[in-house]
Amino acid sequence: MGLIRETDFGTPGRKGEAVTLEIDGIAVTVSEGTSVMRAAMEAGVKVPSLCATDTLEAFGSCRLCLVEIDGRKGTPASCTTPVAPGMKVSTHTKRLADLRRGVMELYISDHPLDCLTCAANGDCELQDMAGAVGLREVRYGYDGANHFDAPKDESNPYFTFDPAKCILCSRCVRACDEVQGTFALTLDGRGFGSKISPGGFDDFLGSECVSCGACVQACPTATLTEKSVIEMGQPERSVLTTCAYCGVGCSFKAEMQGNEVVRMVPYKDGGANEGHACVKGRFAWGYAVHQDRVLKPLIRERITDPWREVSWDEAIAYTAGRFRAIQEKYGRGAIGGITSSRCTNEEVYVVQKMIRAAFGNNNVDTCARVCHSPTGYGLKQTFGTSAGTQDFRSVDGADVIMVIGANPTDGHPVFASRMKRRLRQGARLIVVDPRRIDLVNAPHMPKALHLPVRPGGNVALINAIAHVVVTEGLVNEAFVRERCEGDSFARWAAFIAEPRNAPEALEEATGVSALLVREAARVYATGGNGAIYYGLGVTEHSQGSTMVMGLANLAMATGNIGRDGVGVNPLRGQNNVQGSCDMGSFPHELPGYRHISDDAARGLFEKVWGVTIEPEPGLRIPNMMAAALDGSFRAIFIQGEDLAQSEPNTKNVYDALQAMDCVVVLDLFLNETSGLAHVFLPGTSFLKKDGTFTNAERRINRVRPVMPSKTGLDEWEVACRLAAALGYPMSYPNASAIMDEIASLTPTFSGVSFETLDRLGSVQWPCNDAAPEGTPIMHLDGFVRGKGRFVVTEFVPTPERATRLFPLILTTGRILSQYNVGAQTRRTENVIWHPEDLLEIHPHDAEERGVSSGDRVMVASRKGSTTLRALITDRMPQGVIYTTFHHPITEINFVTTELSDWATNCPEYKVTAVQVTRTNQQVDAEAAE
Ligand code: SF4
Ligand code: SF4
Ligand code: SF4
Ligand code: FES
């Protein structure tokens, strides 16, 4: 396949009454409000243009798109002229051709004539337009004043800015404002002195720019160009695939030269991202082909031995031999495995199948245990299914957006851009987070109502908000009567109305003034469509599941479920958290969230798989670690998860892994966990995977191999080969056949196939006979479980509290440029923005401890300690400190505790009582180097 070039209609589409007009004699019908330019394009007529593109509102500056309209004077710009019924438009007349040539002449007279050696040669709209208008000479010559010597800005690691080539069309400025919502660029000066500037800063790198690349994509010339294109030249073919970073699941065109990626361009038809991307997906893909990748299997007898490179046959036989010996000696339940939320649905499915069918037990868990397992539990209890309720597009219809324990501009940037657009249109924003995240004061939108909840106080806060709703008569009685269980509502309402749940009574627990809580409750309950978006700041608590149910209760009580613009939406961390959970990665659930004890469901799998499946749930990750320490759990297969870095209470995990006889790691890079492993099996990066990811909105997207694998085996084949070596034959001709099996066994997936996905682009499950093209919004006419169920959410404070010895509370989060434990992003140029994790601390707390920004500080909890560099900032409330966990050296999980969610064991990463002291320990070490 060659390059995919999407049609540019010039201006955005509109919705409205149909309007029929005539363009160059062709009748065309479009929605009212559509521009003449777009109508022409829809009629198959391309009007020359430079400043217009259909991802941005029309600007009308280049004067190239002039047209003639019967009965109107002059030559209006077609991009800014809306259609009218019966309008007759001419787009190509002699008069227009002369005018357009004149405009182009002016542009070209101040443009370097280096087309043949320009990086954009062949992909430059200025070049195309010069040809389209028939420009043959420039009467003014090239000797006048010009901008040819304007210095280039090469500060950004991924793109250059060469102002000599700029035509001041302002597409970059508008892309940054309208699409990204960062407002980093300005068009400064007047006339000849006009120039694009990174907001008055010296260069892009030092500016507000977040390197999303929207301006680069929008630029019609070579002014803003990817460095990879400058180095490698223009791509020659495209492959559609999906980003492997966060749960937004952006679709991309991987643009290739042979088997080399030249650039990743977000796909306009991508349902999740509609042509936008962030710095990670667009630029930070280099890790996938990084020299650190391990491409051959490695084995060793003891973890103190050096690795030995072996063939796949030897590695599989060796692993199977050790697993079999362990099971013979210690029993079938002595081994287990962990699936990865970074892998495809198909890869995850075969690993859980290998464990249930070949290991013969249900000791399978997933890294989602440590992030969104409470979402699965909480939403299933209340709504009946373990997934968010809306598609991302739904936020366009929200009037009040409540963001709880999430930092979308850093964690889910493309969705954040969409959300900010809605906020700029006037939706209200409530932010519940201890930290003043960027959304609170984002440019060009009203200030958010910020509730700086004390870490550990979430359930108290949601109860207090619900108390206001119930006691002030803000319940949507009709919705509750029709859609919810009456008795569960009555129980919940009586509980929540108790005075102990009043905002005033819970002020101490929430840390938020009762007045603010009451205001937020009223805004959410009465402000129109209320949409809740939440993240790990909700789930990673000892009451994570309770809080998820609290959110569901609130949404049901106010009738904010089952239509556009509302809902309860988990923002998933990793690319396939939703999918890995859907695929039966939890010890108690088969694919499609069917309980392992359900005889009918189990029977279905037993029949197709040809084995007997244990009816009892297996071990969760913490149980596996505990069993390893007591000697009953001896071996583990770990798919794409750096357990030793990402689990809490790291020392415990190290001890547990060291106690095992055989640790098998399937991953891209050697990591902390592989340091304790006996077998390392090389995984495939997303650029080589064939399969599907499911994003936070339940959207199943295709991941397509853009280059051949260098490891010799697809990841799903590794699990098949290991299962077969253990005596359970398992094989598939391709990944598509795995999806066919998933679909045949999972009612919510029964309409899904690679063919469906290739045809529709993507689908959101449930996708079956009832919804052959998927389900963007769930619970429309009724909840999946029938009636919505209210659950009493008693606030139980975490035992982890600030004390005299540990007076501060540590909470954690992530930063835009880095991802998870950093294994990928640290192997890209993104390190320029975040070379180390910093400890954010309030000025008062810092002053009390004699700490200045840049000082090394020791963070100590009752579990352990680590050292970090301090950053003093008033975005933190007093008494709370914050850090990220993207660098292994940070070792923050040596500090976090063993506490976890009561229902799911999701670790309580967000609340650790600590002390902070200045230390010169590390500084001395640095000085000695
Ligand atoms: S890269 Fe993104 S944030 Fe930076 S200037 Fe361009 S559009 Fe704005
Ligand atoms: S940098 Fe590109 S997009 Fe921006 S004004 Fe110049 S030519 Fe237009
Ligand atoms: S928002 Fe998420 S999925 Fe989209 S490009 Fe960025 S990291 Fe990838
Ligand atoms: S494209 Fe219409 S004025 Fe530039």
XYZ file of N, CA and C in Angstrom, residues 378-390 476-486 488-489 524 548-549 551-563 566-569 698 748 765-766 775 777-791:
198
model
N -16.195 -1.908 41.059
C -17.192 -0.895 41.433
C -18.268 -0.699 40.377
N -17.860 -0.638 39.116
C -18.856 -0.403 38.064
C -19.692 -1.660 37.818
N -19.095 -2.826 38.052
C -19.883 -4.062 37.890
C -20.964 -4.129 38.972
N -20.604 -3.779 40.199
C -21.581 -3.830 41.298
C -22.767 -2.888 41.059
N -22.493 -1.731 40.498
C -23.531 -0.703 40.414
C -24.262 -0.713 39.067
N -23.469 -0.785 37.967
C -24.075 -0.713 36.631
C -24.208 -2.090 35.970
N -23.356 -3.019 36.390
C -23.437 -4.361 35.820
C -22.363 -4.685 34.807
N -21.486 -3.727 34.519
C -20.387 -4.067 33.626
C -19.155 -3.242 33.977
N -18.004 -3.853 33.734
C -16.753 -3.272 34.223
C -16.126 -2.344 33.197
N -16.825 -1.301 32.845
C -16.262 -0.412 31.824
C -16.885 0.972 31.923
N -16.158 1.943 31.371
C -16.669 3.303 31.318
C -17.924 3.369 30.463
N -18.724 4.401 30.696
C -20.045 4.418 30.072
C -20.091 5.130 28.724
N -19.128 6.015 28.443
C -19.265 6.886 27.268
C -18.156 6.657 26.243
N -32.569 13.271 41.064
C -33.437 13.136 39.885
C -34.387 11.962 40.154
N -35.517 12.299 40.789
C -36.447 11.264 41.277
C -36.940 10.373 40.136
N -37.245 10.985 39.008
C -37.812 10.205 37.899
C -36.809 9.162 37.414
N -35.548 9.587 37.269
C -34.519 8.657 36.803
C -34.376 7.505 37.795
N -34.280 7.851 39.060
C -34.076 6.822 40.087
C -35.258 5.862 40.091
N -36.471 6.408 39.989
C -37.681 5.565 40.021
C -37.692 4.586 38.837
N -37.366 5.122 37.661
C -37.479 4.288 36.457
C -36.282 3.361 36.250
N -35.088 3.822 36.618
C -33.893 3.116 36.168
C -33.146 2.360 37.275
N -33.499 2.637 38.551
C -32.670 2.064 39.620
C -33.499 1.213 40.578
N -32.779 0.373 41.361
C -33.445 -0.449 42.368
C -33.921 0.454 43.497
N -35.235 0.437 43.740
C -35.815 1.339 44.745
C -35.280 1.066 46.132
N -32.439 -0.353 47.095
C -31.023 0.015 47.286
C -30.884 1.530 47.354
N -31.721 2.242 46.587
C -31.672 3.705 46.666
C -32.123 4.172 48.044
N -22.741 20.318 39.981
C -22.820 19.024 39.285
C -24.279 18.586 39.119
N -15.239 4.233 43.642
C -15.831 4.029 42.307
C -17.350 3.881 42.453
N -17.775 3.137 43.455
C -19.225 2.970 43.661
C -19.856 4.291 44.099
N -18.954 7.216 43.052
C -19.133 7.995 41.822
C -20.363 7.510 41.060
N -20.515 6.181 41.006
C -21.666 5.610 40.293
C -22.965 6.001 40.999
N -22.978 5.945 42.336
C -24.168 6.366 43.097
C -24.547 7.804 42.737
N -23.534 8.675 42.746
C -23.794 10.094 42.502
C -24.369 10.314 41.102
N -23.763 9.615 40.120
C -24.239 9.781 38.743
C -25.682 9.281 38.609
N -25.992 8.158 39.263
C -27.367 7.627 39.171
C -28.349 8.552 39.899
N -27.961 9.028 41.067
C -28.884 9.868 41.856
C -29.244 11.144 41.111
N -28.317 11.627 40.281
C -28.575 12.877 39.557
C -29.026 12.613 38.120
N -29.194 11.350 37.768
C -29.668 11.004 36.419
C -28.638 11.241 35.339
N -27.365 11.222 35.729
C -26.314 11.503 34.758
C -25.718 10.233 34.157
N -26.564 9.384 33.644
C -26.143 8.125 33.018
C -27.088 7.840 31.859
N -26.530 7.275 30.787
C -27.388 6.737 29.736
C -27.731 7.699 28.619
N -26.931 8.741 28.438
C -27.139 9.610 27.278
C -25.823 10.335 26.979
N -22.858 12.705 29.564
C -22.874 12.406 31.000
C -21.926 11.231 31.269
N -22.193 10.449 32.309
C -21.491 9.183 32.490
C -20.418 9.175 33.556
N -19.891 7.969 33.766
C -18.798 7.730 34.713
C -17.694 7.057 33.916
N -16.568 7.733 33.820
C -15.554 7.313 32.849
C -14.169 7.180 33.456
N -13.762 1.655 25.526
C -14.119 0.309 25.044
C -13.939 0.178 23.539
N -20.238 -10.194 24.431
C -20.057 -8.770 24.134
C -19.118 -8.532 22.952
N -17.108 -2.139 22.234
C -17.952 -3.242 22.702
C -19.004 -2.709 23.654
N -20.135 -3.374 23.846
C -20.599 -4.578 23.180
C -20.779 -4.396 21.668
N -21.114 -0.032 20.494
C -21.951 0.693 21.454
C -21.182 1.889 22.020
N -22.274 4.539 23.661
C -22.733 4.923 25.001
C -23.506 3.762 25.605
N -23.150 3.404 26.825
C -23.803 2.249 27.463
C -24.971 2.681 28.336
N -25.767 1.689 28.722
C -26.883 1.864 29.657
C -27.904 2.886 29.149
N -28.139 2.892 27.839
C -29.038 3.900 27.266
C -30.473 3.758 27.788
N -31.026 2.560 27.661
C -32.420 2.385 28.075
C -32.556 1.628 29.388
N -31.493 1.022 29.792
C -31.520 0.264 31.040
C -30.084 -0.116 31.344
N -29.796 -0.406 32.611
C -28.432 -0.792 32.946
C -28.176 -2.228 32.499
N -26.899 -2.528 32.290
C -26.540 -3.880 31.868
C -27.066 -4.898 32.885
N -27.077 -4.507 34.165
C -27.560 -5.447 35.182
C -29.079 -5.344 35.380
N -29.742 -4.587 34.536
C -31.188 -4.375 34.676
C -31.421 -3.020 35.306
N -31.575 -3.018 36.630
C -31.742 -1.746 37.356
C -30.413 -1.355 37.996
N -30.128 -0.075 37.997
C -28.915 0.417 38.644
C -28.994 0.174 40.139
N -27.841 -0.184 40.712
C -27.844 -0.541 42.134
C -27.016 0.469 42.931
N -27.629 1.060 43.946
C -26.892 1.950 44.852
C -26.210 1.105 45.924
N -24.997 1.473 46.254
C -24.262 0.739 47.284
C -23.895 1.731 48.389
